[in-house]
Amino acid sequence: MQQTSEILRELKIKVTPQRLSVYLAFNKARGHLSADEVYRAAQKKVPAISLGTVYSILENFCAKGLLREIKIDFNKSFYEMKKEPHHHFSCRICNKIFDVHMPVCSALRTNTVDGHIIDDFQGYFYGTCAGCLNGKKKK
Amino acid sequence: MQQTSEILRELKIKVTPQRLSVYLAFNKARGHLSADEVYRAAQKKVPAISLGTVYSILENFCAKGLLREIKIDFNKSFYEMKKEPHHHFSCRICNKIFDVHMPVCSALRTNTVDGHIIDDFQGYFYGTCAGCLNGKKKK
DNA sequence: TTTATATCTAGGAATGATTATTATATAGAA
DNA sequence: TTCTATATAATAATCATTCCTAGATATAAA
Ligand SMILES: [Mn+2]
Ligand SMILES: [Mn+2]
Ligand SMILES: [Zn+2]
Ligand SMILES: [Zn+2]
C-alpha cells in the first residue's frame, strides 16, 4: 500500500517488501505478536523472508518508535503497535496476553525517581484470565 | 546456621547444604541476583554444586514464596528475597537493577481487572540511573 | 536514466540462558 | 538403622535471539 510506504518514509525507514509485510502483519492482527508469529504472517506476502530479517525489522521498528516490545512472557518477546501507554495481563493457563483497561496512574508517568531518569515503563499482571475462569479449554 | 534450617523447614523445604548455601547467598547479598551469581556465591560453601541444581532450588524457593523472580532484564532472570511489593528500575547504561522507592498505587493492588484474576504484578522502569547520570563508568 | 553506495536481506552458524534426563546420593520419617 | 521420596551432579537438549557475511537493493546523486 502506498500509504504504508509513506508512514515508513516519514520515520526515515527505508521501504522494502520485507518491512511492508511486517508492518501489515501488525496492522492486520492488531494484537500482541511474537517474532515467530510475525515471521509466519510476513511469509504470506514475502515467502522468502528470513526469521533473522524479521528480528532485524522488529528491532528497527522499535527503535523508530513504531513498535513496542513486551517481555511479559518469560520465554519470548511480544511486539505491538505503539499506542497509549497501558499495562498487560498474562494468563498462566492459556498464556494469552491482554491489554489492561485501567488508567496508568500518574505516579508511573513521572520521568524521574530516586534520581534515575525514566524513559519507559512496563506494567505486567499475571493470573487467570476471564476465559479460563469460565472453564474454556487451554488454547 | 540452625535458624536458616528452621526457616526452610517451616516452609516444608527439605534442608540440604545446597539449599542452605543458596539461601545464605541471598541473605548476604540482599540485592537482585542472577542464577549465575547465585551459583558462584553458593560454590563458596558447596564447591561441587551444579548450575542445574541452582535453577532447581530457585524454582523451588519461588514456588514456596521465599524468592521472587524479576524479568526486567531482557536476557536473564534475577531473583530477590520476597518482601513488600515494589517496582524496579533497570539502567540501560550499566544494567544495574534498583528497587524503586515509590508507593505501589492502590489500583495495582486490585486482585481483579477486566474479569481476570490477578495473583502477581511486576512494574519495571527503564532509563538512566543516577550513577550513570553523574558520569560514572560503565560497570 | 544511470550510477554509486549505504543499508538490507537470506542463510546458516553461534550464543547463552534455561530445561530435561538420568543414575546416584541423601534427608527425613518410621 | 532402614526405607523411600526427593534432591543432586553431570550432561545433553532446547530454543529464542544474535551474529556473520556475501550478495541484493532502495534511494540519492549525477
Ligand atoms: Mn498492548
Ligand atoms: Mn527489589
Ligand atoms: Zn487464560
Ligand atoms: Zn547506570
PDB file of N, CA, C and O in Angstrom, chain B residues 23 34 39-43 45 53 57 62 66 74 80 82 87 99 109 121 129-130 132 136 139:
ATOM      1  N   TYR B  23      20.231 -20.026  50.038  1.00  0.00           N
ATOM      2  CA  TYR B  23      19.525 -19.106  50.931  1.00  0.00           C
ATOM      3  C   TYR B  23      20.480 -18.065  51.494  1.00  0.00           C
ATOM      4  O   TYR B  23      20.194 -16.863  51.517  1.00  0.00           O
ATOM      5  N   SER B  34      21.344 -12.877  39.689  1.00  0.00           N
ATOM      6  CA  SER B  34      21.057 -13.768  38.569  1.00  0.00           C
ATOM      7  C   SER B  34      21.386 -15.194  38.990  1.00  0.00           C
ATOM      8  O   SER B  34      22.081 -15.418  39.994  1.00  0.00           O
ATOM      9  N   TYR B  39      24.886 -19.040  41.696  1.00  0.00           N
ATOM     10  CA  TYR B  39      25.748 -20.217  41.503  1.00  0.00           C
ATOM     11  C   TYR B  39      27.147 -19.961  42.045  1.00  0.00           C
ATOM     12  O   TYR B  39      27.682 -20.754  42.836  1.00  0.00           O
ATOM     13  N   ARG B  40      27.710 -18.828  41.663  1.00  0.00           N
ATOM     14  CA  ARG B  40      29.079 -18.536  42.102  1.00  0.00           C
ATOM     15  C   ARG B  40      29.160 -18.306  43.606  1.00  0.00           C
ATOM     16  O   ARG B  40      30.121 -18.716  44.255  1.00  0.00           O
ATOM     17  N   ALA B  41      28.141 -17.658  44.146  1.00  0.00           N
ATOM     18  CA  ALA B  41      28.142 -17.437  45.599  1.00  0.00           C
ATOM     19  C   ALA B  41      27.989 -18.757  46.335  1.00  0.00           C
ATOM     20  O   ALA B  41      28.670 -19.006  47.337  1.00  0.00           O
ATOM     21  N   ALA B  42      27.114 -19.608  45.841  1.00  0.00           N
ATOM     22  CA  ALA B  42      26.848 -20.879  46.521  1.00  0.00           C
ATOM     23  C   ALA B  42      28.072 -21.795  46.457  1.00  0.00           C
ATOM     24  O   ALA B  42      28.310 -22.590  47.373  1.00  0.00           O
ATOM     25  N   GLN B  43      28.839 -21.675  45.408  1.00  0.00           N
ATOM     26  CA  GLN B  43      30.028 -22.517  45.265  1.00  0.00           C
ATOM     27  C   GLN B  43      31.038 -22.308  46.392  1.00  0.00           C
ATOM     28  O   GLN B  43      31.820 -23.207  46.698  1.00  0.00           O
ATOM     29  N   LYS B  45      30.422 -22.160  49.463  1.00  0.00           N
ATOM     30  CA  LYS B  45      30.061 -23.042  50.570  1.00  0.00           C
ATOM     31  C   LYS B  45      30.010 -24.499  50.120  1.00  0.00           C
ATOM     32  O   LYS B  45      30.361 -25.401  50.866  1.00  0.00           O
ATOM     33  N   THR B  53      21.271 -27.514  39.636  1.00  0.00           N
ATOM     34  CA  THR B  53      20.713 -27.576  40.990  1.00  0.00           C
ATOM     35  C   THR B  53      20.311 -26.185  41.457  1.00  0.00           C
ATOM     36  O   THR B  53      19.273 -26.012  42.096  1.00  0.00           O
ATOM     37  N   ILE B  57      16.667 -25.116  42.714  1.00  0.00           N
ATOM     38  CA  ILE B  57      16.422 -24.516  44.027  1.00  0.00           C
ATOM     39  C   ILE B  57      15.714 -23.167  43.888  1.00  0.00           C
ATOM     40  O   ILE B  57      14.786 -22.860  44.632  1.00  0.00           O
ATOM     41  N   CYS B  62      10.975 -20.007  44.811  1.00  0.00           N
ATOM     42  CA  CYS B  62       9.936 -19.108  44.292  1.00  0.00           C
ATOM     43  C   CYS B  62       8.554 -19.710  44.527  1.00  0.00           C
ATOM     44  O   CYS B  62       7.621 -19.020  44.937  1.00  0.00           O
ATOM     45  N   LEU B  66       9.487 -17.866  48.939  1.00  0.00           N
ATOM     46  CA  LEU B  66      10.670 -17.349  49.627  1.00  0.00           C
ATOM     47  C   LEU B  66      11.369 -16.316  48.751  1.00  0.00           C
ATOM     48  O   LEU B  66      11.883 -15.311  49.226  1.00  0.00           O
ATOM     49  N   PHE B  74      16.203  -8.115  29.693  1.00  0.00           N
ATOM     50  CA  PHE B  74      15.673  -8.839  28.548  1.00  0.00           C
ATOM     51  C   PHE B  74      16.401 -10.145  28.291  1.00  0.00           C
ATOM     52  O   PHE B  74      15.947 -10.974  27.524  1.00  0.00           O
ATOM     53  N   GLU B  80      15.155 -12.214  44.039  1.00  0.00           N
ATOM     54  CA  GLU B  80      15.376 -11.468  45.279  1.00  0.00           C
ATOM     55  C   GLU B  80      14.529 -12.081  46.377  1.00  0.00           C
ATOM     56  O   GLU B  80      13.527 -12.750  46.112  1.00  0.00           O
ATOM     57  N   LYS B  82      11.713 -12.290  48.882  1.00  0.00           N
ATOM     58  CA  LYS B  82      10.394 -11.693  48.762  1.00  0.00           C
ATOM     59  C   LYS B  82      10.158 -10.767  49.948  1.00  0.00           C
ATOM     60  O   LYS B  82      10.345 -11.146  51.103  1.00  0.00           O
ATOM     61  N   HIS B  87       8.381  -1.665  42.798  1.00  0.00           N
ATOM     62  CA  HIS B  87       8.765  -1.660  41.388  1.00  0.00           C
ATOM     63  C   HIS B  87      10.279  -1.730  41.266  1.00  0.00           C
ATOM     64  O   HIS B  87      10.997  -1.597  42.263  1.00  0.00           O
ATOM     65  N   ASP B  99      15.777  -1.099  43.368  1.00  0.00           N
ATOM     66  CA  ASP B  99      14.418  -1.030  43.896  1.00  0.00           C
ATOM     67  C   ASP B  99      13.927   0.391  43.684  1.00  0.00           C
ATOM     68  O   ASP B  99      14.709   1.341  43.777  1.00  0.00           O
ATOM     69  N   ARG B 109      -2.958  -2.908  43.261  1.00  0.00           N
ATOM     70  CA  ARG B 109      -3.103  -3.966  44.265  1.00  0.00           C
ATOM     71  C   ARG B 109      -4.450  -4.670  44.131  1.00  0.00           C
ATOM     72  O   ARG B 109      -4.753  -5.590  44.862  1.00  0.00           O
ATOM     73  N   PHE B 121       1.974  -8.905  40.252  1.00  0.00           N
ATOM     74  CA  PHE B 121       2.192  -7.721  39.428  1.00  0.00           C
ATOM     75  C   PHE B 121       3.665  -7.371  39.421  1.00  0.00           C
ATOM     76  O   PHE B 121       4.341  -7.511  40.444  1.00  0.00           O
ATOM     77  N   CYS B 129      20.369   5.483  35.193  1.00  0.00           N
ATOM     78  CA  CYS B 129      20.398   5.570  36.657  1.00  0.00           C
ATOM     79  C   CYS B 129      21.163   6.797  37.142  1.00  0.00           C
ATOM     80  O   CYS B 129      21.926   7.413  36.392  1.00  0.00           O
ATOM     81  N   ALA B 130      20.962   7.119  38.398  1.00  0.00           N
ATOM     82  CA  ALA B 130      21.593   8.306  38.986  1.00  0.00           C
ATOM     83  C   ALA B 130      23.107   8.247  38.854  1.00  0.00           C
ATOM     84  O   ALA B 130      23.752   9.246  38.531  1.00  0.00           O
ATOM     85  N   CYS B 132      24.968   6.684  36.576  1.00  0.00           N
ATOM     86  CA  CYS B 132      25.410   6.913  35.198  1.00  0.00           C
ATOM     87  C   CYS B 132      25.201   8.366  34.790  1.00  0.00           C
ATOM     88  O   CYS B 132      25.959   8.915  33.982  1.00  0.00           O
ATOM     89  N   LYS B 136      29.562   8.274  36.004  1.00  0.00           N
ATOM     90  CA  LYS B 136      30.358   7.134  36.439  1.00  0.00           C
ATOM     91  C   LYS B 136      30.527   6.153  35.305  1.00  0.00           C
ATOM     92  O   LYS B 136      29.713   6.073  34.396  1.00  0.00           O
ATOM     93  N   LYS B 139      29.889  -0.247  34.267  1.00  0.00           N
ATOM     94  CA  LYS B 139      30.365  -1.341  35.130  1.00  0.00           C
ATOM     95  C   LYS B 139      31.443  -2.174  34.464  1.00  0.00           C
ATOM     96  O   LYS B 139      31.173  -3.028  33.675  1.00  0.00           O
TER      97      LYS B 139
END
